[in-house]
Amino acid sequence: MSILTAGKILSLDNLRHALVRPRRAGKKVVFTNGCFDLLHPGHVASIERAKNLGDILVVGLNSDGSVRRLKGSPRPILPERARLEVVAALEAVDYVLLFREDTPELVLSILKPDILVKGSDYELKDIAGRQYAKKIVRIPLEAGYSTSAIIRKIRRS
């Protein structure tokens, strides 16, 4: 773990405890999640938009097994430890946690964020765990950025 990410990558139980004091102080907890396999400007923009909606940004990161089930082999390109470090190094991110399920529903049922943020490519009815958040915000995606498209481009080269 680097100096930049120390204390930002937490287990679910440690994160739940870390959020108690800020919540008592009235801070708003924002949650977003994804695979973040190859971090690109679209990811960074969505993370920064999510942060701007509240005080504390928690990013849920799909485990390697979860990414493989959702995206197929040979994904993920980067292993979960590397993806955790890269996402945690972003200034907008307060905490990152790894989840092994295909969706963050269990995590959301425990954390109960004030705001759950997903991309506008998700229909409200398809957002896992939406019932555990006080508010759902769908943010526009950055045009021209897609991990799958980047991987296809690399393979063609």
Short mmCIF file of N, CA and C in Angstrom, two decimals:
data_model
loop_
_atom_site.label_atom_id
_atom_site.label_comp_id
_atom_site.label_asym_id
_atom_site.label_seq_id
_atom_site.Cartn_x
_atom_site.Cartn_y
_atom_site.Cartn_z
N MET A 1 0.84 -1.18 0.00
CA MET A 1 0.00 0.00 0.00
C MET A 1 0.88 1.24 0.00
N SER A 2 0.50 2.22 -0.81
CA SER A 2 1.30 3.43 -0.90
C SER A 2 0.87 4.45 0.16
N ILE A 3 1.66 5.47 0.30
CA ILE A 3 1.33 6.55 1.24
C ILE A 3 0.03 7.24 0.82
N LEU A 4 -0.19 7.35 -0.51
CA LEU A 4 -1.39 8.00 -1.03
C LEU A 4 -2.67 7.25 -0.66
N THR A 5 -2.57 5.92 -0.59
CA THR A 5 -3.79 5.13 -0.40
C THR A 5 -3.94 4.57 1.01
N ALA A 6 -2.97 4.79 1.86
CA ALA A 6 -3.04 4.28 3.23
C ALA A 6 -4.30 4.79 3.92
N GLY A 7 -5.06 3.88 4.49
CA GLY A 7 -6.27 4.25 5.20
C GLY A 7 -7.49 4.44 4.32
N LYS A 8 -7.34 4.34 3.01
CA LYS A 8 -8.47 4.53 2.10
C LYS A 8 -9.09 3.21 1.65
N ILE A 9 -8.32 2.14 1.67
CA ILE A 9 -8.81 0.83 1.25
C ILE A 9 -9.21 0.07 2.51
N LEU A 10 -10.52 -0.13 2.69
CA LEU A 10 -11.01 -0.72 3.93
C LEU A 10 -11.92 -1.92 3.66
N SER A 11 -12.02 -2.78 4.65
CA SER A 11 -13.01 -3.86 4.61
C SER A 11 -14.37 -3.23 4.87
N LEU A 12 -15.41 -3.97 4.59
CA LEU A 12 -16.77 -3.47 4.81
C LEU A 12 -17.00 -3.12 6.28
N ASP A 13 -16.56 -3.97 7.18
CA ASP A 13 -16.76 -3.71 8.61
C ASP A 13 -15.99 -2.46 9.06
N ASN A 14 -14.73 -2.34 8.63
CA ASN A 14 -13.94 -1.16 8.99
C ASN A 14 -14.53 0.11 8.39
N LEU A 15 -15.03 0.01 7.19
CA LEU A 15 -15.64 1.17 6.54
C LEU A 15 -16.91 1.60 7.28
N ARG A 16 -17.72 0.64 7.64
CA ARG A 16 -18.95 0.94 8.39
C ARG A 16 -18.61 1.73 9.66
N HIS A 17 -17.57 1.30 10.35
CA HIS A 17 -17.13 2.01 11.57
C HIS A 17 -16.56 3.39 11.25
N ALA A 18 -15.82 3.49 10.15
CA ALA A 18 -15.20 4.77 9.77
C ALA A 18 -16.24 5.83 9.42
N LEU A 19 -17.42 5.41 9.01
CA LEU A 19 -18.46 6.36 8.61
C LEU A 19 -19.33 6.85 9.76
N VAL A 20 -19.22 6.23 10.92
CA VAL A 20 -20.09 6.59 12.05
C VAL A 20 -19.91 8.05 12.45
N ARG A 21 -18.70 8.45 12.73
CA ARG A 21 -18.44 9.83 13.22
C ARG A 21 -18.84 10.88 12.17
N PRO A 22 -18.40 10.75 10.91
CA PRO A 22 -18.81 11.77 9.92
C PRO A 22 -20.34 11.86 9.76
N ARG A 23 -21.01 10.72 9.83
CA ARG A 23 -22.48 10.74 9.70
C ARG A 23 -23.10 11.48 10.88
N ARG A 24 -22.58 11.25 12.07
CA ARG A 24 -23.09 11.98 13.25
C ARG A 24 -22.91 13.47 13.09
N ALA A 25 -21.87 13.86 12.36
CA ALA A 25 -21.60 15.28 12.13
C ALA A 25 -22.41 15.83 10.95
N GLY A 26 -23.29 15.00 10.38
CA GLY A 26 -24.15 15.46 9.30
C GLY A 26 -23.56 15.36 7.91
N LYS A 27 -22.45 14.68 7.77
CA LYS A 27 -21.82 14.53 6.46
C LYS A 27 -22.63 13.57 5.59
N LYS A 28 -22.71 13.88 4.29
CA LYS A 28 -23.43 13.03 3.33
C LYS A 28 -22.46 12.03 2.72
N VAL A 29 -22.87 10.75 2.75
CA VAL A 29 -22.08 9.67 2.18
C VAL A 29 -22.61 9.34 0.79
N VAL A 30 -21.71 9.37 -0.19
CA VAL A 30 -22.02 9.05 -1.57
C VAL A 30 -21.33 7.73 -1.91
N PHE A 31 -22.04 6.87 -2.62
CA PHE A 31 -21.48 5.57 -3.02
C PHE A 31 -21.61 5.41 -4.53
N THR A 32 -20.54 4.94 -5.14
CA THR A 32 -20.59 4.52 -6.54
C THR A 32 -19.74 3.27 -6.64
N ASN A 33 -19.88 2.58 -7.75
CA ASN A 33 -19.13 1.33 -7.88
C ASN A 33 -18.84 1.01 -9.33
N GLY A 34 -17.92 0.07 -9.52
CA GLY A 34 -17.60 -0.39 -10.86
C GLY A 34 -16.41 -1.32 -10.85
N CYS A 35 -16.06 -1.78 -12.05
CA CYS A 35 -14.91 -2.67 -12.22
C CYS A 35 -13.61 -1.86 -12.28
N PHE A 36 -13.65 -0.70 -12.94
CA PHE A 36 -12.49 0.18 -13.07
C PHE A 36 -11.26 -0.61 -13.51
N ASP A 37 -11.45 -1.41 -14.56
CA ASP A 37 -10.40 -2.31 -15.02
C ASP A 37 -9.22 -1.56 -15.61
N LEU A 38 -9.46 -0.69 -16.54
CA LEU A 38 -8.43 0.22 -17.05
C LEU A 38 -8.96 1.62 -16.82
N LEU A 39 -8.45 2.29 -15.80
CA LEU A 39 -8.96 3.60 -15.44
C LEU A 39 -8.73 4.58 -16.58
N HIS A 40 -9.79 5.26 -17.00
CA HIS A 40 -9.70 6.21 -18.11
C HIS A 40 -10.41 7.52 -17.71
N PRO A 41 -10.30 8.57 -18.54
CA PRO A 41 -10.90 9.86 -18.18
C PRO A 41 -12.40 9.80 -17.89
N GLY A 42 -13.12 8.90 -18.53
CA GLY A 42 -14.54 8.76 -18.24
C GLY A 42 -14.78 8.31 -16.81
N HIS A 43 -13.96 7.37 -16.33
CA HIS A 43 -14.06 6.93 -14.94
C HIS A 43 -13.76 8.09 -13.99
N VAL A 44 -12.69 8.80 -14.27
CA VAL A 44 -12.28 9.91 -13.40
C VAL A 44 -13.38 10.97 -13.34
N ALA A 45 -13.96 11.30 -14.48
CA ALA A 45 -15.03 12.31 -14.51
C ALA A 45 -16.23 11.85 -13.68
N SER A 46 -16.62 10.59 -13.82
CA SER A 46 -17.79 10.11 -13.07
C SER A 46 -17.51 10.08 -11.57
N ILE A 47 -16.30 9.71 -11.20
CA ILE A 47 -15.92 9.70 -9.78
C ILE A 47 -15.93 11.12 -9.21
N GLU A 48 -15.41 12.07 -9.98
CA GLU A 48 -15.40 13.46 -9.51
C GLU A 48 -16.82 14.02 -9.41
N ARG A 49 -17.68 13.67 -10.36
CA ARG A 49 -19.08 14.12 -10.29
C ARG A 49 -19.76 13.53 -9.05
N ALA A 50 -19.48 12.27 -8.79
CA ALA A 50 -20.07 11.63 -7.60
C ALA A 50 -19.62 12.34 -6.33
N LYS A 51 -18.34 12.65 -6.23
CA LYS A 51 -17.80 13.33 -5.05
C LYS A 51 -18.48 14.67 -4.83
N ASN A 52 -18.77 15.37 -5.92
CA ASN A 52 -19.39 16.69 -5.81
C ASN A 52 -20.82 16.66 -5.28
N LEU A 53 -21.40 15.47 -5.16
CA LEU A 53 -22.77 15.34 -4.67
C LEU A 53 -22.87 15.24 -3.15
N GLY A 54 -21.73 15.06 -2.49
CA GLY A 54 -21.77 14.89 -1.03
C GLY A 54 -20.43 15.19 -0.40
N ASP A 55 -20.23 14.65 0.79
CA ASP A 55 -19.02 14.95 1.55
C ASP A 55 -18.00 13.82 1.51
N ILE A 56 -18.46 12.59 1.57
CA ILE A 56 -17.57 11.42 1.63
C ILE A 56 -17.93 10.50 0.47
N LEU A 57 -16.94 10.19 -0.37
CA LEU A 57 -17.18 9.30 -1.50
C LEU A 57 -16.58 7.93 -1.21
N VAL A 58 -17.45 6.92 -1.28
CA VAL A 58 -17.05 5.53 -1.15
C VAL A 58 -17.19 4.89 -2.53
N VAL A 59 -16.12 4.24 -2.98
CA VAL A 59 -16.16 3.53 -4.26
C VAL A 59 -16.08 2.04 -4.00
N GLY A 60 -17.10 1.32 -4.46
CA GLY A 60 -17.10 -0.13 -4.39
C GLY A 60 -16.44 -0.67 -5.65
N LEU A 61 -15.52 -1.60 -5.48
CA LEU A 61 -14.77 -2.15 -6.61
C LEU A 61 -15.05 -3.65 -6.72
N ASN A 62 -15.46 -4.09 -7.92
CA ASN A 62 -15.70 -5.51 -8.15
C ASN A 62 -14.40 -6.30 -8.03
N SER A 63 -14.47 -7.45 -7.35
CA SER A 63 -13.31 -8.34 -7.23
C SER A 63 -12.98 -8.94 -8.59
N ASP A 64 -11.82 -9.57 -8.69
CA ASP A 64 -11.43 -10.21 -9.95
C ASP A 64 -12.46 -11.23 -10.39
N GLY A 65 -12.94 -12.06 -9.47
CA GLY A 65 -13.94 -13.07 -9.82
C GLY A 65 -15.23 -12.45 -10.32
N SER A 66 -15.64 -11.38 -9.68
CA SER A 66 -16.85 -10.67 -10.09
C SER A 66 -16.69 -10.08 -11.48
N VAL A 67 -15.56 -9.45 -11.75
CA VAL A 67 -15.30 -8.88 -13.08
C VAL A 67 -15.33 -9.98 -14.14
N ARG A 68 -14.70 -11.10 -13.85
CA ARG A 68 -14.66 -12.22 -14.79
C ARG A 68 -16.08 -12.72 -15.11
N ARG A 69 -16.91 -12.83 -14.09
CA ARG A 69 -18.29 -13.27 -14.31
C ARG A 69 -19.09 -12.25 -15.13
N LEU A 70 -18.86 -10.96 -14.89
CA LEU A 70 -19.61 -9.92 -15.58
C LEU A 70 -19.10 -9.62 -16.98
N LYS A 71 -17.78 -9.63 -17.15
CA LYS A 71 -17.17 -9.19 -18.41
C LYS A 71 -16.61 -10.33 -19.25
N GLY A 72 -16.42 -11.49 -18.63
CA GLY A 72 -15.84 -12.62 -19.35
C GLY A 72 -14.32 -12.62 -19.30
N SER A 73 -13.74 -13.73 -19.70
CA SER A 73 -12.28 -13.86 -19.74
C SER A 73 -11.77 -13.11 -20.96
N PRO A 74 -10.66 -12.44 -20.98
CA PRO A 74 -9.59 -12.45 -19.99
C PRO A 74 -9.66 -11.31 -18.98
N ARG A 75 -10.82 -10.72 -18.79
CA ARG A 75 -10.97 -9.66 -17.82
C ARG A 75 -10.92 -10.23 -16.41
N PRO A 76 -10.44 -9.50 -15.44
CA PRO A 76 -9.94 -8.14 -15.57
C PRO A 76 -8.52 -8.10 -16.17
N ILE A 77 -8.19 -6.99 -16.74
CA ILE A 77 -6.84 -6.77 -17.26
C ILE A 77 -5.89 -6.54 -16.07
N LEU A 78 -6.29 -5.66 -15.18
CA LEU A 78 -5.49 -5.39 -13.98
C LEU A 78 -6.10 -6.15 -12.80
N PRO A 79 -5.26 -6.74 -11.95
CA PRO A 79 -5.78 -7.47 -10.79
C PRO A 79 -6.38 -6.50 -9.76
N GLU A 80 -7.23 -7.05 -8.91
CA GLU A 80 -7.97 -6.23 -7.94
C GLU A 80 -7.08 -5.37 -7.07
N ARG A 81 -5.95 -5.88 -6.64
CA ARG A 81 -5.06 -5.08 -5.78
C ARG A 81 -4.59 -3.82 -6.50
N ALA A 82 -4.22 -3.96 -7.77
CA ALA A 82 -3.78 -2.80 -8.56
C ALA A 82 -4.93 -1.84 -8.78
N ARG A 83 -6.11 -2.36 -9.08
CA ARG A 83 -7.27 -1.49 -9.29
C ARG A 83 -7.66 -0.75 -8.01
N LEU A 84 -7.58 -1.44 -6.87
CA LEU A 84 -7.85 -0.77 -5.59
C LEU A 84 -6.88 0.40 -5.38
N GLU A 85 -5.61 0.16 -5.61
CA GLU A 85 -4.59 1.21 -5.42
C GLU A 85 -4.82 2.41 -6.34
N VAL A 86 -5.13 2.14 -7.61
CA VAL A 86 -5.31 3.23 -8.57
C VAL A 86 -6.53 4.07 -8.20
N VAL A 87 -7.64 3.42 -7.90
CA VAL A 87 -8.86 4.16 -7.55
C VAL A 87 -8.65 4.92 -6.23
N ALA A 88 -8.03 4.28 -5.25
CA ALA A 88 -7.79 4.94 -3.96
C ALA A 88 -6.87 6.15 -4.10
N ALA A 89 -6.01 6.16 -5.10
CA ALA A 89 -5.08 7.27 -5.28
C ALA A 89 -5.76 8.53 -5.82
N LEU A 90 -6.97 8.41 -6.32
CA LEU A 90 -7.68 9.58 -6.83
C LEU A 90 -8.08 10.50 -5.67
N GLU A 91 -7.85 11.77 -5.85
CA GLU A 91 -8.12 12.75 -4.79
C GLU A 91 -9.58 12.76 -4.36
N ALA A 92 -10.50 12.55 -5.30
CA ALA A 92 -11.92 12.61 -4.99
C ALA A 92 -12.40 11.44 -4.14
N VAL A 93 -11.64 10.37 -4.10
CA VAL A 93 -12.06 9.15 -3.41
C VAL A 93 -11.63 9.19 -1.95
N ASP A 94 -12.60 8.98 -1.05
CA ASP A 94 -12.29 8.93 0.37
C ASP A 94 -12.02 7.50 0.82
N TYR A 95 -12.82 6.56 0.32
CA TYR A 95 -12.65 5.15 0.71
C TYR A 95 -12.96 4.25 -0.49
N VAL A 96 -12.28 3.12 -0.52
CA VAL A 96 -12.54 2.09 -1.52
C VAL A 96 -12.71 0.77 -0.79
N LEU A 97 -13.69 -0.01 -1.24
CA LEU A 97 -13.81 -1.34 -0.70
C LEU A 97 -14.06 -2.33 -1.82
N LEU A 98 -13.56 -3.52 -1.64
CA LEU A 98 -13.69 -4.60 -2.61
C LEU A 98 -14.93 -5.41 -2.25
N PHE A 99 -15.73 -5.73 -3.26
CA PHE A 99 -16.84 -6.66 -3.01
C PHE A 99 -16.76 -7.81 -4.00
N ARG A 100 -17.09 -8.99 -3.53
CA ARG A 100 -16.94 -10.22 -4.31
C ARG A 100 -18.20 -10.63 -5.06
N GLU A 101 -19.34 -10.08 -4.67
CA GLU A 101 -20.59 -10.39 -5.34
C GLU A 101 -20.64 -9.69 -6.70
N ASP A 102 -21.60 -10.06 -7.53
CA ASP A 102 -21.71 -9.43 -8.85
C ASP A 102 -22.27 -8.02 -8.78
N THR A 103 -22.99 -7.72 -7.72
CA THR A 103 -23.51 -6.36 -7.50
C THR A 103 -23.16 -5.94 -6.07
N PRO A 104 -23.22 -4.63 -5.81
CA PRO A 104 -22.92 -4.15 -4.46
C PRO A 104 -24.13 -4.15 -3.53
N GLU A 105 -25.15 -4.92 -3.84
CA GLU A 105 -26.39 -4.87 -3.04
C GLU A 105 -26.14 -5.15 -1.56
N LEU A 106 -25.37 -6.16 -1.25
CA LEU A 106 -25.06 -6.48 0.16
C LEU A 106 -24.35 -5.30 0.82
N VAL A 107 -23.36 -4.75 0.16
CA VAL A 107 -22.61 -3.59 0.68
C VAL A 107 -23.57 -2.43 0.95
N LEU A 108 -24.44 -2.16 -0.01
CA LEU A 108 -25.39 -1.05 0.15
C LEU A 108 -26.37 -1.30 1.28
N SER A 109 -26.76 -2.55 1.50
CA SER A 109 -27.69 -2.87 2.58
C SER A 109 -27.07 -2.59 3.95
N ILE A 110 -25.75 -2.63 4.01
CA ILE A 110 -25.04 -2.37 5.27
C ILE A 110 -24.67 -0.89 5.41
N LEU A 111 -24.16 -0.29 4.33
CA LEU A 111 -23.70 1.10 4.40
C LEU A 111 -24.84 2.12 4.34
N LYS A 112 -25.90 1.79 3.62
CA LYS A 112 -27.05 2.70 3.46
C LYS A 112 -26.60 4.14 3.16
N PRO A 113 -26.02 4.35 1.98
CA PRO A 113 -25.51 5.69 1.65
C PRO A 113 -26.65 6.71 1.48
N ASP A 114 -26.29 7.95 1.63
CA ASP A 114 -27.25 9.02 1.39
C ASP A 114 -27.56 9.09 -0.11
N ILE A 115 -26.52 8.94 -0.92
CA ILE A 115 -26.67 9.05 -2.37
C ILE A 115 -25.95 7.89 -3.04
N LEU A 116 -26.65 7.24 -3.96
CA LEU A 116 -26.07 6.17 -4.78
C LEU A 116 -25.96 6.71 -6.20
N VAL A 117 -24.75 6.64 -6.76
CA VAL A 117 -24.49 7.21 -8.08
C VAL A 117 -24.17 6.09 -9.07
N LYS A 118 -24.86 6.13 -10.20
CA LYS A 118 -24.59 5.21 -11.31
C LYS A 118 -24.59 6.01 -12.60
N GLY A 119 -24.04 5.42 -13.65
CA GLY A 119 -24.03 6.07 -14.95
C GLY A 119 -25.42 6.09 -15.57
N SER A 120 -25.62 7.01 -16.48
CA SER A 120 -26.92 7.15 -17.13
C SER A 120 -27.25 5.96 -18.04
N ASP A 121 -26.30 5.06 -18.24
CA ASP A 121 -26.57 3.86 -19.02
C ASP A 121 -27.39 2.85 -18.22
N TYR A 122 -27.57 3.08 -16.94
CA TYR A 122 -28.40 2.21 -16.09
C TYR A 122 -29.80 2.80 -15.96
N GLU A 123 -30.80 1.98 -16.20
CA GLU A 123 -32.18 2.35 -15.90
C GLU A 123 -32.36 2.26 -14.39
N LEU A 124 -33.17 3.11 -13.83
CA LEU A 124 -33.38 3.13 -12.38
C LEU A 124 -33.76 1.74 -11.86
N LYS A 125 -34.62 1.05 -12.55
CA LYS A 125 -35.08 -0.27 -12.11
C LYS A 125 -33.96 -1.31 -12.10
N ASP A 126 -32.88 -1.05 -12.82
CA ASP A 126 -31.76 -2.00 -12.92
C ASP A 126 -30.61 -1.70 -11.95
N ILE A 127 -30.75 -0.69 -11.13
CA ILE A 127 -29.69 -0.32 -10.20
C ILE A 127 -29.81 -1.17 -8.94
N ALA A 128 -28.87 -2.08 -8.78
CA ALA A 128 -28.87 -3.00 -7.63
C ALA A 128 -28.69 -2.22 -6.33
N GLY A 129 -29.51 -2.54 -5.34
CA GLY A 129 -29.39 -1.93 -4.03
C GLY A 129 -29.98 -0.54 -3.91
N ARG A 130 -30.70 -0.10 -4.92
CA ARG A 130 -31.24 1.27 -4.91
C ARG A 130 -32.14 1.53 -3.71
N GLN A 131 -32.78 0.48 -3.21
CA GLN A 131 -33.71 0.65 -2.08
C GLN A 131 -32.99 1.01 -0.78
N TYR A 132 -31.68 0.87 -0.73
CA TYR A 132 -30.93 1.15 0.49
C TYR A 132 -30.38 2.58 0.54
N ALA A 133 -30.49 3.31 -0.56
CA ALA A 133 -29.98 4.68 -0.60
C ALA A 133 -31.14 5.66 -0.45
N LYS A 134 -30.85 6.80 0.14
CA LYS A 134 -31.88 7.82 0.29
C LYS A 134 -32.20 8.48 -1.05
N LYS A 135 -31.19 8.54 -1.93
CA LYS A 135 -31.36 9.22 -3.22
C LYS A 135 -30.51 8.49 -4.26
N ILE A 136 -31.01 8.40 -5.49
CA ILE A 136 -30.28 7.81 -6.61
C ILE A 136 -29.99 8.93 -7.60
N VAL A 137 -28.74 9.01 -8.06
CA VAL A 137 -28.38 9.99 -9.08
C VAL A 137 -27.73 9.24 -10.23
N ARG A 138 -28.28 9.43 -11.43
CA ARG A 138 -27.69 8.86 -12.64
C ARG A 138 -26.95 9.98 -13.36
N ILE A 139 -25.66 9.79 -13.58
CA ILE A 139 -24.85 10.84 -14.19
C ILE A 139 -24.50 10.47 -15.63
N PRO A 140 -24.38 11.48 -16.49
CA PRO A 140 -24.05 11.19 -17.88
C PRO A 140 -22.64 10.61 -18.01
N LEU A 141 -22.49 9.72 -18.98
CA LEU A 141 -21.17 9.13 -19.24
C LEU A 141 -20.37 10.07 -20.14
N GLU A 142 -19.06 10.02 -20.01
CA GLU A 142 -18.18 10.79 -20.88
C GLU A 142 -18.13 10.10 -22.23
N ALA A 143 -18.52 10.79 -23.26
CA ALA A 143 -18.52 10.21 -24.60
C ALA A 143 -17.10 9.85 -25.04
N GLY A 144 -16.99 8.73 -25.72
CA GLY A 144 -15.70 8.34 -26.29
C GLY A 144 -14.82 7.50 -25.39
N TYR A 145 -15.30 7.15 -24.19
CA TYR A 145 -14.48 6.35 -23.28
C TYR A 145 -15.21 5.09 -22.87
N SER A 146 -14.53 3.98 -23.06
CA SER A 146 -15.06 2.68 -22.68
C SER A 146 -13.88 1.72 -22.54
N THR A 147 -13.83 1.03 -21.41
CA THR A 147 -12.75 0.06 -21.22
C THR A 147 -12.79 -1.01 -22.30
N SER A 148 -13.96 -1.49 -22.62
CA SER A 148 -14.08 -2.53 -23.66
C SER A 148 -13.56 -2.02 -25.00
N ALA A 149 -13.87 -0.76 -25.34
CA ALA A 149 -13.39 -0.18 -26.60
C ALA A 149 -11.87 -0.03 -26.58
N ILE A 150 -11.31 0.35 -25.45
CA ILE A 150 -9.86 0.48 -25.33
C ILE A 150 -9.20 -0.88 -25.54
N ILE A 151 -9.76 -1.91 -24.94
CA ILE A 151 -9.20 -3.26 -25.09
C ILE A 151 -9.29 -3.71 -26.54
N ARG A 152 -10.42 -3.45 -27.22
CA ARG A 152 -10.55 -3.83 -28.63
C ARG A 152 -9.51 -3.10 -29.48
N LYS A 153 -9.28 -1.84 -29.19
CA LYS A 153 -8.29 -1.06 -29.94
C LYS A 153 -6.88 -1.64 -29.75
N ILE A 154 -6.54 -2.00 -28.53
CA ILE A 154 -5.23 -2.59 -28.25
C ILE A 154 -5.07 -3.90 -29.01
N ARG A 155 -6.10 -4.71 -29.01
CA ARG A 155 -6.04 -6.01 -29.69
C ARG A 155 -5.86 -5.85 -31.20
N ARG A 156 -6.42 -4.77 -31.78
CA ARG A 156 -6.27 -4.55 -33.23
C ARG A 156 -4.88 -4.07 -33.61
N SER A 157 -4.15 -3.50 -32.64
CA SER A 157 -2.82 -2.94 -32.95
C SER A 157 -1.78 -4.00 -33.14
#
